[in-house]
GROMACS .gro file of C-alpha atoms in nm:
model
  450
    1UNK     CA    1  -2.470  -8.082  -6.494
    2UNK     CA    2  -2.266  -8.119  -6.181
    3UNK     CA    3  -2.048  -7.825  -6.289
    4UNK     CA    4  -2.362  -7.616  -6.329
    5UNK     CA    5  -2.477  -7.709  -5.978
    6UNK     CA    6  -2.130  -7.631  -5.841
    7UNK     CA    7  -2.146  -7.292  -6.012
    8UNK     CA    8  -2.491  -7.228  -5.864
    9UNK     CA    9  -2.367  -7.317  -5.517
   10UNK     CA   10  -2.072  -7.081  -5.560
   11UNK     CA   11  -2.310  -6.802  -5.663
   12UNK     CA   12  -2.539  -6.878  -5.369
   13UNK     CA   13  -2.242  -6.872  -5.137
   14UNK     CA   14  -2.143  -6.531  -5.271
   15UNK     CA   15  -2.498  -6.398  -5.236
   16UNK     CA   16  -2.519  -6.524  -4.877
   17UNK     CA   17  -2.182  -6.368  -4.804
   18UNK     CA   18  -2.294  -6.033  -4.943
   19UNK     CA   19  -2.624  -6.061  -4.757
   20UNK     CA   20  -2.464  -6.117  -4.419
   21UNK     CA   21  -2.181  -5.873  -4.477
   22UNK     CA   22  -2.379  -5.573  -4.351
   23UNK     CA   23  -2.471  -5.758  -4.032
   24UNK     CA   24  -2.115  -5.879  -4.003
   25UNK     CA   25  -1.983  -5.524  -4.028
   26UNK     CA   26  -2.219  -5.417  -3.751
   27UNK     CA   27  -2.089  -5.693  -3.527
   28UNK     CA   28  -1.722  -5.622  -3.593
   29UNK     CA   29  -1.759  -5.245  -3.557
   30UNK     CA   30  -1.737  -5.287  -3.180
   31UNK     CA   31  -1.445  -5.534  -3.187
   32UNK     CA   32  -1.069  -5.494  -3.175
   33UNK     CA   33  -0.864  -5.564  -3.489
   34UNK     CA   34  -0.766  -5.906  -3.354
   35UNK     CA   35  -1.129  -5.997  -3.284
   36UNK     CA   36  -1.230  -5.869  -3.627
   37UNK     CA   37  -0.978  -6.098  -3.794
   38UNK     CA   38  -1.105  -6.397  -3.596
   39UNK     CA   39  -1.467  -6.306  -3.679
   40UNK     CA   40  -1.386  -6.282  -4.051
   41UNK     CA   41  -1.214  -6.620  -4.041
   42UNK     CA   42  -1.512  -6.775  -3.858
   43UNK     CA   43  -1.763  -6.631  -4.108
   44UNK     CA   44  -1.578  -6.781  -4.403
   45UNK     CA   45  -1.553  -7.118  -4.228
   46UNK     CA   46  -1.929  -7.121  -4.167
   47UNK     CA   47  -2.002  -7.017  -4.527
   48UNK     CA   48  -1.781  -7.300  -4.648
   49UNK     CA   49  -1.975  -7.542  -4.427
   50UNK     CA   50  -2.304  -7.406  -4.565
   51UNK     CA   51  -2.176  -7.452  -4.921
   52UNK     CA   52  -2.070  -7.811  -4.848
   53UNK     CA   53  -2.411  -7.903  -4.701
   54UNK     CA   54  -2.595  -7.735  -4.989
   55UNK     CA   55  -2.380  -7.929  -5.235
   56UNK     CA   56  -2.457  -8.258  -5.057
   57UNK     CA   57  -2.831  -8.194  -5.064
   58UNK     CA   58  -2.818  -8.092  -5.429
   59UNK     CA   59  -2.615  -8.399  -5.526
   60UNK     CA   60  -2.745  -8.679  -5.305
   61UNK     CA   61  -3.097  -8.603  -5.175
   62UNK     CA   62  -3.346  -8.873  -5.277
   63UNK     CA   63  -3.544  -8.633  -5.497
   64UNK     CA   64  -3.452  -8.326  -5.700
   65UNK     CA   65  -3.471  -8.010  -5.492
   66UNK     CA   66  -3.575  -7.651  -5.557
   67UNK     CA   67  -3.269  -7.437  -5.490
   68UNK     CA   68  -3.476  -7.126  -5.411
   69UNK     CA   69  -3.675  -7.314  -5.144
   70UNK     CA   70  -3.350  -7.444  -4.995
   71UNK     CA   71  -3.212  -7.093  -4.961
   72UNK     CA   72  -3.541  -6.958  -4.819
   73UNK     CA   73  -3.545  -7.246  -4.570
   74UNK     CA   74  -3.189  -7.163  -4.464
   75UNK     CA   75  -3.279  -6.797  -4.413
   76UNK     CA   76  -3.592  -6.888  -4.214
   77UNK     CA   77  -3.394  -7.124  -3.995
   78UNK     CA   78  -3.132  -6.857  -3.931
   79UNK     CA   79  -3.392  -6.602  -3.818
   80UNK     CA   80  -3.596  -6.848  -3.613
   81UNK     CA   81  -3.285  -6.938  -3.419
   82UNK     CA   82  -3.272  -6.579  -3.289
   83UNK     CA   83  -3.610  -6.543  -3.113
   84UNK     CA   84  -3.978  -6.631  -3.171
   85UNK     CA   85  -4.060  -6.299  -3.338
   86UNK     CA   86  -3.780  -6.272  -3.597
   87UNK     CA   87  -3.878  -6.435  -3.924
   88UNK     CA   88  -3.845  -6.434  -4.302
   89UNK     CA   89  -4.160  -6.362  -4.502
   90UNK     CA   90  -4.208  -6.469  -4.861
   91UNK     CA   91  -4.367  -6.212  -5.095
   92UNK     CA   92  -4.712  -6.365  -5.031
   93UNK     CA   93  -4.661  -6.367  -4.654
   94UNK     CA   94  -4.544  -6.005  -4.659
   95UNK     CA   95  -4.856  -5.903  -4.854
   96UNK     CA   96  -5.067  -6.084  -4.592
   97UNK     CA   97  -4.896  -5.884  -4.315
   98UNK     CA   98  -4.976  -5.560  -4.496
   99UNK     CA   99  -5.342  -5.666  -4.520
  100UNK     CA  100  -5.348  -5.737  -4.145
  101UNK     CA  101  -5.221  -5.390  -4.049
  102UNK     CA  102  -5.524  -5.237  -4.223
  103UNK     CA  103  -5.742  -5.403  -3.959
  104UNK     CA  104  -5.950  -5.633  -4.185
  105UNK     CA  105  -5.860  -5.989  -4.281
  106UNK     CA  106  -6.005  -6.337  -4.308
  107UNK     CA  107  -5.928  -6.565  -4.015
  108UNK     CA  108  -6.032  -6.675  -3.667
  109UNK     CA  109  -5.902  -6.376  -3.469
  110UNK     CA  110  -5.618  -6.470  -3.235
  111UNK     CA  111  -5.274  -6.332  -3.153
  112UNK     CA  112  -5.013  -6.607  -3.123
  113UNK     CA  113  -4.650  -6.643  -3.020
  114UNK     CA  114  -4.401  -6.919  -2.949
  115UNK     CA  115  -4.339  -6.976  -2.578
  116UNK     CA  116  -4.097  -7.246  -2.459
  117UNK     CA  117  -4.098  -7.389  -2.810
  118UNK     CA  118  -4.479  -7.425  -2.821
  119UNK     CA  119  -4.724  -7.225  -3.032
  120UNK     CA  120  -4.921  -7.031  -2.770
  121UNK     CA  121  -5.226  -6.803  -2.777
  122UNK     CA  122  -5.145  -6.455  -2.649
  123UNK     CA  123  -5.511  -6.359  -2.660
  124UNK     CA  124  -5.822  -6.404  -2.873
  125UNK     CA  125  -5.941  -6.081  -3.033
  126UNK     CA  126  -6.268  -5.976  -2.874
  127UNK     CA  127  -6.581  -6.069  -3.068
  128UNK     CA  128  -6.402  -6.288  -3.326
  129UNK     CA  129  -6.475  -6.657  -3.405
  130UNK     CA  130  -6.189  -6.771  -3.179
  131UNK     CA  131  -6.322  -6.565  -2.890
  132UNK     CA  132  -6.678  -6.694  -2.939
  133UNK     CA  133  -6.556  -7.054  -2.968
  134UNK     CA  134  -6.388  -7.032  -2.625
  135UNK     CA  135  -6.018  -7.003  -2.714
  136UNK     CA  136  -5.834  -6.849  -2.417
  137UNK     CA  137  -5.504  -6.675  -2.347
  138UNK     CA  138  -5.218  -6.922  -2.278
  139UNK     CA  139  -5.386  -7.206  -2.469
  140UNK     CA  140  -5.115  -7.412  -2.642
  141UNK     CA  141  -5.193  -7.496  -3.005
  142UNK     CA  142  -5.055  -7.842  -3.080
  143UNK     CA  143  -5.232  -7.908  -3.411
  144UNK     CA  144  -5.388  -7.709  -3.695
  145UNK     CA  145  -5.615  -7.916  -3.917
  146UNK     CA  146  -5.460  -8.230  -3.771
  147UNK     CA  147  -5.103  -8.126  -3.851
  148UNK     CA  148  -4.858  -8.092  -3.563
  149UNK     CA  149  -4.732  -7.740  -3.489
  150UNK     CA  150  -4.399  -7.868  -3.356
  151UNK     CA  151  -4.121  -7.658  -3.513
  152UNK     CA  152  -4.384  -7.455  -3.703
  153UNK     CA  153  -4.302  -7.084  -3.731
  154UNK     CA  154  -4.549  -6.813  -3.631
  155UNK     CA  155  -4.570  -6.701  -3.994
  156UNK     CA  156  -4.656  -7.052  -4.111
  157UNK     CA  157  -4.912  -7.097  -3.833
  158UNK     CA  158  -5.080  -6.765  -3.920
  159UNK     CA  159  -5.092  -6.870  -4.284
  160UNK     CA  160  -5.272  -7.194  -4.191
  161UNK     CA  161  -5.515  -7.024  -3.951
  162UNK     CA  162  -5.609  -6.753  -4.200
  163UNK     CA  163  -5.837  -6.822  -4.493
  164UNK     CA  164  -6.147  -6.715  -4.682
  165UNK     CA  165  -6.457  -6.616  -4.488
  166UNK     CA  166  -6.689  -6.913  -4.423
  167UNK     CA  167  -6.421  -7.183  -4.441
  168UNK     CA  168  -6.347  -7.403  -4.140
  169UNK     CA  169  -6.025  -7.474  -3.950
  170UNK     CA  170  -5.975  -7.730  -3.672
  171UNK     CA  171  -5.753  -7.622  -3.384
  172UNK     CA  172  -5.630  -7.868  -3.120
  173UNK     CA  173  -5.511  -7.716  -2.795
  174UNK     CA  174  -5.374  -7.810  -2.455
  175UNK     CA  175  -5.516  -7.604  -2.169
  176UNK     CA  176  -5.395  -7.599  -1.810
  177UNK     CA  177  -5.636  -7.789  -1.588
  178UNK     CA  178  -5.783  -7.994  -1.873
  179UNK     CA  179  -5.700  -8.369  -1.864
  180UNK     CA  180  -5.684  -8.407  -2.242
  181UNK     CA  181  -5.646  -8.192  -2.555
  182UNK     CA  182  -5.947  -7.987  -2.668
  183UNK     CA  183  -6.055  -7.958  -3.029
  184UNK     CA  184  -6.230  -7.654  -3.178
  185UNK     CA  185  -6.385  -7.641  -3.524
  186UNK     CA  186  -6.388  -7.270  -3.601
  187UNK     CA  187  -6.547  -7.105  -3.901
  188UNK     CA  188  -6.331  -6.825  -4.036
  189UNK     CA  189  -6.481  -6.480  -4.070
  190UNK     CA  190  -6.383  -6.140  -4.201
  191UNK     CA  191  -6.217  -5.990  -3.895
  192UNK     CA  192  -6.311  -5.627  -3.833
  193UNK     CA  193  -6.142  -5.505  -3.519
  194UNK     CA  194  -6.330  -5.245  -3.317
  195UNK     CA  195  -6.056  -5.098  -3.110
  196UNK     CA  196  -6.246  -4.905  -2.839
  197UNK     CA  197  -6.578  -4.968  -2.662
  198UNK     CA  198  -6.711  -4.773  -2.365
  199UNK     CA  199  -7.007  -4.736  -2.131
  200UNK     CA  200  -7.113  -4.601  -1.792
  201UNK     CA  201  -7.105  -4.861  -1.516
  202UNK     CA  202  -7.262  -4.641  -1.250
  203UNK     CA  203  -7.329  -4.267  -1.241
  204UNK     CA  204  -6.986  -4.102  -1.238
  205UNK     CA  205  -6.788  -4.418  -1.319
  206UNK     CA  206  -6.684  -4.489  -1.677
  207UNK     CA  207  -6.550  -4.802  -1.845
  208UNK     CA  208  -6.332  -4.809  -2.158
  209UNK     CA  209  -6.233  -5.135  -2.325
  210UNK     CA  210  -5.933  -5.120  -2.563
  211UNK     CA  211  -5.922  -5.447  -2.756
  212UNK     CA  212  -5.611  -5.369  -2.964
  213UNK     CA  213  -5.406  -5.071  -3.080
  214UNK     CA  214  -5.509  -4.983  -3.436
  215UNK     CA  215  -5.435  -4.675  -3.643
  216UNK     CA  216  -5.722  -4.472  -3.491
  217UNK     CA  217  -5.729  -4.608  -3.134
  218UNK     CA  218  -5.621  -4.280  -2.970
  219UNK     CA  219  -5.885  -4.089  -3.168
  220UNK     CA  220  -6.154  -4.338  -3.060
  221UNK     CA  221  -6.037  -4.310  -2.697
  222UNK     CA  222  -6.067  -3.931  -2.700
  223UNK     CA  223  -6.423  -3.957  -2.832
  224UNK     CA  224  -6.505  -4.211  -2.561
  225UNK     CA  225  -6.369  -3.980  -2.290
  226UNK     CA  226  -6.561  -3.683  -2.436
  227UNK     CA  227  -6.888  -3.877  -2.422
  228UNK     CA  228  -6.829  -4.020  -2.076
  229UNK     CA  229  -6.726  -3.687  -1.925
  230UNK     CA  230  -7.020  -3.512  -2.088
  231UNK     CA  231  -7.264  -3.767  -1.949
  232UNK     CA  232  -7.105  -3.780  -1.603
  233UNK     CA  233  -7.045  -3.446  -1.438
  234UNK     CA  234  -6.828  -3.485  -1.250
  235UNK     CA  235  -6.646  -3.802  -1.352
  236UNK     CA  236  -6.549  -3.981  -1.032
  237UNK     CA  237  -6.341  -4.261  -1.180
  238UNK     CA  238  -6.243  -4.452  -1.496
  239UNK     CA  239  -6.163  -4.817  -1.565
  240UNK     CA  240  -5.942  -4.891  -1.868
  241UNK     CA  241  -5.968  -5.259  -1.962
  242UNK     CA  242  -5.655  -5.393  -2.139
  243UNK     CA  243  -5.718  -5.759  -2.063
  244UNK     CA  244  -5.649  -5.992  -2.358
  245UNK     CA  245  -5.523  -5.695  -2.560
  246UNK     CA  246  -5.244  -5.844  -2.776
  247UNK     CA  247  -5.093  -5.505  -2.862
  248UNK     CA  248  -5.060  -5.330  -3.197
  249UNK     CA  249  -4.913  -4.999  -3.308
  250UNK     CA  250  -4.651  -4.833  -3.089
  251UNK     CA  251  -4.751  -4.478  -3.177
  252UNK     CA  252  -5.107  -4.547  -3.063
  253UNK     CA  253  -4.988  -4.686  -2.730
  254UNK     CA  254  -4.784  -4.368  -2.683
  255UNK     CA  255  -5.079  -4.142  -2.770
  256UNK     CA  256  -5.314  -4.331  -2.537
  257UNK     CA  257  -5.064  -4.296  -2.250
  258UNK     CA  258  -5.006  -3.929  -2.337
  259UNK     CA  259  -5.378  -3.861  -2.292
  260UNK     CA  260  -5.336  -3.912  -1.915
  261UNK     CA  261  -4.974  -3.800  -1.860
  262UNK     CA  262  -4.865  -3.436  -1.892
  263UNK     CA  263  -4.486  -3.466  -1.886
  264UNK     CA  264  -4.196  -3.710  -1.872
  265UNK     CA  265  -4.109  -4.035  -2.043
  266UNK     CA  266  -4.378  -4.274  -2.169
  267UNK     CA  267  -4.152  -4.548  -2.304
  268UNK     CA  268  -3.804  -4.582  -2.450
  269UNK     CA  269  -3.624  -4.844  -2.656
  270UNK     CA  270  -3.271  -4.979  -2.654
  271UNK     CA  271  -3.101  -5.147  -2.948
  272UNK     CA  272  -2.750  -5.184  -3.086
  273UNK     CA  273  -2.778  -4.905  -3.341
  274UNK     CA  274  -2.821  -4.535  -3.270
  275UNK     CA  275  -3.150  -4.513  -3.463
  276UNK     CA  276  -3.289  -4.786  -3.236
  277UNK     CA  277  -3.242  -4.571  -2.924
  278UNK     CA  278  -3.579  -4.397  -2.912
  279UNK     CA  279  -3.753  -4.196  -2.642
  280UNK     CA  280  -4.121  -4.106  -2.638
  281UNK     CA  281  -4.219  -3.811  -2.418
  282UNK     CA  282  -4.555  -3.694  -2.289
  283UNK     CA  283  -4.692  -3.350  -2.378
  284UNK     CA  284  -4.900  -3.098  -2.187
  285UNK     CA  285  -5.263  -3.178  -2.259
  286UNK     CA  286  -5.521  -2.915  -2.350
  287UNK     CA  287  -5.752  -3.075  -2.099
  288UNK     CA  288  -5.683  -3.291  -1.798
  289UNK     CA  289  -5.871  -3.592  -1.669
  290UNK     CA  290  -5.870  -3.523  -1.297
  291UNK     CA  291  -6.014  -3.846  -1.166
  292UNK     CA  292  -5.872  -4.180  -1.043
  293UNK     CA  293  -5.798  -4.447  -1.302
  294UNK     CA  294  -5.778  -4.825  -1.268
  295UNK     CA  295  -5.623  -5.036  -1.546
  296UNK     CA  296  -5.722  -5.402  -1.577
  297UNK     CA  297  -5.460  -5.644  -1.714
  298UNK     CA  298  -5.401  -6.019  -1.739
  299UNK     CA  299  -5.175  -6.273  -1.907
  300UNK     CA  300  -5.322  -6.182  -2.244
  301UNK     CA  301  -5.216  -5.817  -2.216
  302UNK     CA  302  -4.909  -5.786  -2.437
  303UNK     CA  303  -4.676  -5.544  -2.614
  304UNK     CA  304  -4.850  -5.207  -2.667
  305UNK     CA  305  -5.095  -5.270  -2.382
  306UNK     CA  306  -4.797  -5.337  -2.151
  307UNK     CA  307  -4.645  -5.006  -2.259
  308UNK     CA  308  -4.961  -4.820  -2.154
  309UNK     CA  309  -4.994  -5.008  -1.823
  310UNK     CA  310  -4.625  -4.958  -1.742
  311UNK     CA  311  -4.632  -4.585  -1.821
  312UNK     CA  312  -4.944  -4.513  -1.616
  313UNK     CA  313  -4.809  -4.724  -1.330
  314UNK     CA  314  -4.466  -4.556  -1.323
  315UNK     CA  315  -4.621  -4.209  -1.332
  316UNK     CA  316  -4.860  -4.315  -1.053
  317UNK     CA  317  -5.145  -4.208  -1.275
  318UNK     CA  318  -5.334  -4.536  -1.244
  319UNK     CA  319  -5.359  -4.844  -1.026
  320UNK     CA  320  -5.299  -5.170  -1.211
  321UNK     CA  321  -5.532  -5.452  -1.110
  322UNK     CA  322  -5.548  -5.812  -1.230
  323UNK     CA  323  -5.277  -6.061  -1.320
  324UNK     CA  324  -4.917  -6.029  -1.451
  325UNK     CA  325  -4.905  -5.938  -1.819
  326UNK     CA  326  -4.760  -6.145  -2.104
  327UNK     CA  327  -4.409  -5.994  -2.116
  328UNK     CA  328  -4.366  -5.920  -2.487
  329UNK     CA  329  -4.127  -5.626  -2.468
  330UNK     CA  330  -3.934  -5.650  -2.794
  331UNK     CA  331  -3.948  -5.424  -3.101
  332UNK     CA  332  -3.976  -5.580  -3.448
  333UNK     CA  333  -3.873  -5.392  -3.761
  334UNK     CA  334  -4.007  -5.513  -4.096
  335UNK     CA  335  -3.741  -5.469  -4.365
  336UNK     CA  336  -3.863  -5.516  -4.727
  337UNK     CA  337  -3.629  -5.695  -4.969
  338UNK     CA  338  -3.586  -5.646  -5.345
  339UNK     CA  339  -3.783  -5.955  -5.452
  340UNK     CA  340  -4.097  -5.852  -5.259
  341UNK     CA  341  -4.017  -6.061  -4.954
  342UNK     CA  342  -3.927  -5.913  -4.616
  343UNK     CA  343  -3.743  -5.979  -4.293
  344UNK     CA  344  -3.912  -5.918  -3.961
  345UNK     CA  345  -3.624  -5.862  -3.721
  346UNK     CA  346  -3.615  -5.791  -3.349
  347UNK     CA  347  -3.411  -5.472  -3.324
  348UNK     CA  348  -3.471  -5.331  -2.974
  349UNK     CA  349  -3.637  -5.379  -2.634
  350UNK     CA  350  -3.901  -5.166  -2.462
  351UNK     CA  351  -3.844  -5.008  -2.120
  352UNK     CA  352  -4.093  -4.831  -1.892
  353UNK     CA  353  -4.022  -4.474  -1.772
  354UNK     CA  354  -3.855  -4.606  -1.454
  355UNK     CA  355  -3.622  -4.830  -1.657
  356UNK     CA  356  -3.801  -5.162  -1.616
  357UNK     CA  357  -3.767  -5.406  -1.904
  358UNK     CA  358  -4.099  -5.554  -2.013
  359UNK     CA  359  -3.939  -5.845  -2.200
  360UNK     CA  360  -4.020  -6.186  -2.042
  361UNK     CA  361  -4.115  -6.007  -1.718
  362UNK     CA  362  -4.431  -5.821  -1.801
  363UNK     CA  363  -4.607  -5.568  -1.579
  364UNK     CA  364  -4.684  -5.676  -1.225
  365UNK     CA  365  -5.022  -5.548  -1.102
  366UNK     CA  366  -5.036  -5.321  -0.797
  367UNK     CA  367  -5.321  -5.536  -0.669
  368UNK     CA  368  -5.324  -5.900  -0.773
  369UNK     CA  369  -5.677  -6.021  -0.846
  370UNK     CA  370  -5.708  -6.355  -1.026
  371UNK     CA  371  -6.007  -6.404  -1.251
  372UNK     CA  372  -6.277  -6.621  -1.095
  373UNK     CA  373  -6.493  -6.821  -1.331
  374UNK     CA  374  -6.856  -6.804  -1.218
  375UNK     CA  375  -7.012  -7.150  -1.229
  376UNK     CA  376  -7.372  -7.184  -1.123
  377UNK     CA  377  -7.437  -7.481  -0.897
  378UNK     CA  378  -7.753  -7.620  -0.739
  379UNK     CA  379  -7.611  -7.605  -0.388
  380UNK     CA  380  -7.514  -7.237  -0.397
  381UNK     CA  381  -7.641  -7.065  -0.080
  382UNK     CA  382  -7.939  -6.841  -0.136
  383UNK     CA  383  -7.955  -6.494   0.011
  384UNK     CA  384  -8.162  -6.486   0.329
  385UNK     CA  385  -8.399  -6.218   0.446
  386UNK     CA  386  -8.272  -6.043   0.760
  387UNK     CA  387  -8.502  -5.872   1.009
  388UNK     CA  388  -8.379  -5.525   1.101
  389UNK     CA  389  -8.479  -5.271   1.366
  390UNK     CA  390  -8.712  -5.087   1.128
  391UNK     CA  391  -8.907  -5.411   1.071
  392UNK     CA  392  -8.994  -5.458   1.440
  393UNK     CA  393  -9.347  -5.355   1.550
  394UNK     CA  394  -9.351  -5.025   1.742
  395UNK     CA  395  -8.991  -4.935   1.661
  396UNK     CA  396  -8.879  -4.581   1.739
  397UNK     CA  397  -8.826  -4.342   1.452
  398UNK     CA  398  -8.479  -4.195   1.426
  399UNK     CA  399  -8.389  -3.837   1.339
  400UNK     CA  400  -8.420  -3.732   0.977
  401UNK     CA  401  -8.689  -3.718   0.713
  402UNK     CA  402  -8.899  -4.009   0.602
  403UNK     CA  403  -8.723  -4.001   0.267
  404UNK     CA  404  -8.382  -4.039   0.432
  405UNK     CA  405  -8.501  -4.343   0.623
  406UNK     CA  406  -8.587  -4.509   0.294
  407UNK     CA  407  -8.236  -4.475   0.154
  408UNK     CA  408  -8.068  -4.812   0.151
  409UNK     CA  409  -7.741  -4.874   0.331
  410UNK     CA  410  -7.416  -4.803   0.154
  411UNK     CA  411  -7.298  -5.118  -0.020
  412UNK     CA  412  -7.647  -5.239  -0.103
  413UNK     CA  413  -7.651  -5.402  -0.444
  414UNK     CA  414  -7.941  -5.186  -0.557
  415UNK     CA  415  -7.768  -4.860  -0.475
  416UNK     CA  416  -7.629  -4.703  -0.793
  417UNK     CA  417  -7.718  -5.004  -1.005
  418UNK     CA  418  -8.096  -4.957  -1.008
  419UNK     CA  419  -8.079  -4.742  -1.323
  420UNK     CA  420  -7.822  -4.954  -1.502
  421UNK     CA  421  -7.905  -5.191  -1.781
  422UNK     CA  422  -7.932  -5.564  -1.729
  423UNK     CA  423  -7.621  -5.607  -1.945
  424UNK     CA  424  -7.404  -5.395  -1.713
  425UNK     CA  425  -7.535  -5.575  -1.406
  426UNK     CA  426  -7.446  -5.906  -1.567
  427UNK     CA  427  -7.097  -5.778  -1.650
  428UNK     CA  428  -7.032  -5.691  -1.288
  429UNK     CA  429  -7.180  -6.013  -1.153
  430UNK     CA  430  -6.971  -6.233  -1.384
  431UNK     CA  431  -6.645  -6.040  -1.374
  432UNK     CA  432  -6.486  -6.025  -1.030
  433UNK     CA  433  -6.188  -5.820  -1.155
  434UNK     CA  434  -6.415  -5.552  -1.299
  435UNK     CA  435  -6.625  -5.550  -0.981
  436UNK     CA  436  -6.309  -5.513  -0.770
  437UNK     CA  437  -6.190  -5.222  -0.984
  438UNK     CA  438  -6.525  -5.045  -0.952
  439UNK     CA  439  -6.535  -5.099  -0.575
  440UNK     CA  440  -6.186  -4.950  -0.546
  441UNK     CA  441  -6.282  -4.642  -0.748
  442UNK     CA  442  -6.595  -4.593  -0.537
  443UNK     CA  443  -6.386  -4.613  -0.222
  444UNK     CA  444  -6.140  -4.355  -0.353
  445UNK     CA  445  -6.431  -4.127  -0.449
  446UNK     CA  446  -6.572  -4.148  -0.096
  447UNK     CA  447  -6.241  -4.043   0.062
  448UNK     CA  448  -6.193  -3.766  -0.195
  449UNK     CA  449  -6.509  -3.590  -0.080
  450UNK     CA  450  -6.446  -3.271   0.126
   0.00000   0.00000   0.00000
């Protein structure tokens, strides 16, 4: 029996050697002959160590072990030691990833990462159970269904958070400013992601919300712009809201950026291999959007949304308002394996047109505007009525028609908002970043007048 185990370990060692040989060749390709020899010697020493440890576990662990699980665990540990986004996926986990990319899956609707060794929420997906329950960007998940997330991989965490529609999952989080952990019992739902929403905020000023970058995001954006420009002639300004947008497909981020940029770089990547050096260029558009643009971002804006914000900022096509973005500027390549499993490997980094790395730095807004939470209190000052010249008995009439005298002063809350829906008014009242963006666009429109 022991001979059989020894033979298995030898086979495993050979398989591991063959598996890492391609990577090893890539590493040594850039080394001198002397360094190559040392690298080869070091690889064999480490494989010998691996074989010795595997033999010990096989022979002396308190219970019999599953050799396949041991090898998978070793591979997972190897990839997790690289960065938070590189991981090994079992056949079932790889199938789950493929389901996710189609835009419909059962779960609570959050994008997660590992930051400083802690499972962290990048952003809740708008309109999902997690969003409705009050999960926020930068929340740290310390338990899932009572089980600690310490040393838990992203893949494992996603597996535990996902599940059939209607089932419940308990998430325990730590949130900055809260004295103790918060617990959320969230009922899973079938997550349908609506990528683009849009509306008119005031006559001439459009608002587009991009929640994530799915396979048809650019197509949805073009329809939104068609409708907004048709309804508002002329368009005087546009707000693109990328807050809490966790990212998505690279090609969609490029197409969205290309819609507003006519030439030059949009984004480029750098990796060790030639095929990982990619450049994405803008093209001359059939139509141009000749109006000012403001992009809203925050700490939940990651990956593809950072590409868009960085491109529009570098080309001076938009002003970025809000808070610094997440800083997820790495490219992951999913490589299928023969047994149906796959490796998700970080292969390159994103750079903005001006050469800025997004990774761990994010996009810094042109105008920093922190989000203010509106909390109604009993002692809030009430607006007071002010007597003006026109209210005094016997006041003199100024020049101009009677109708002109009835026009309210610029800046009055009623001006421009009187025809808007109650929902839009509430949006502006409760969202200081959105209100700031609209005010800025209105100011630019005033100065643009001949």
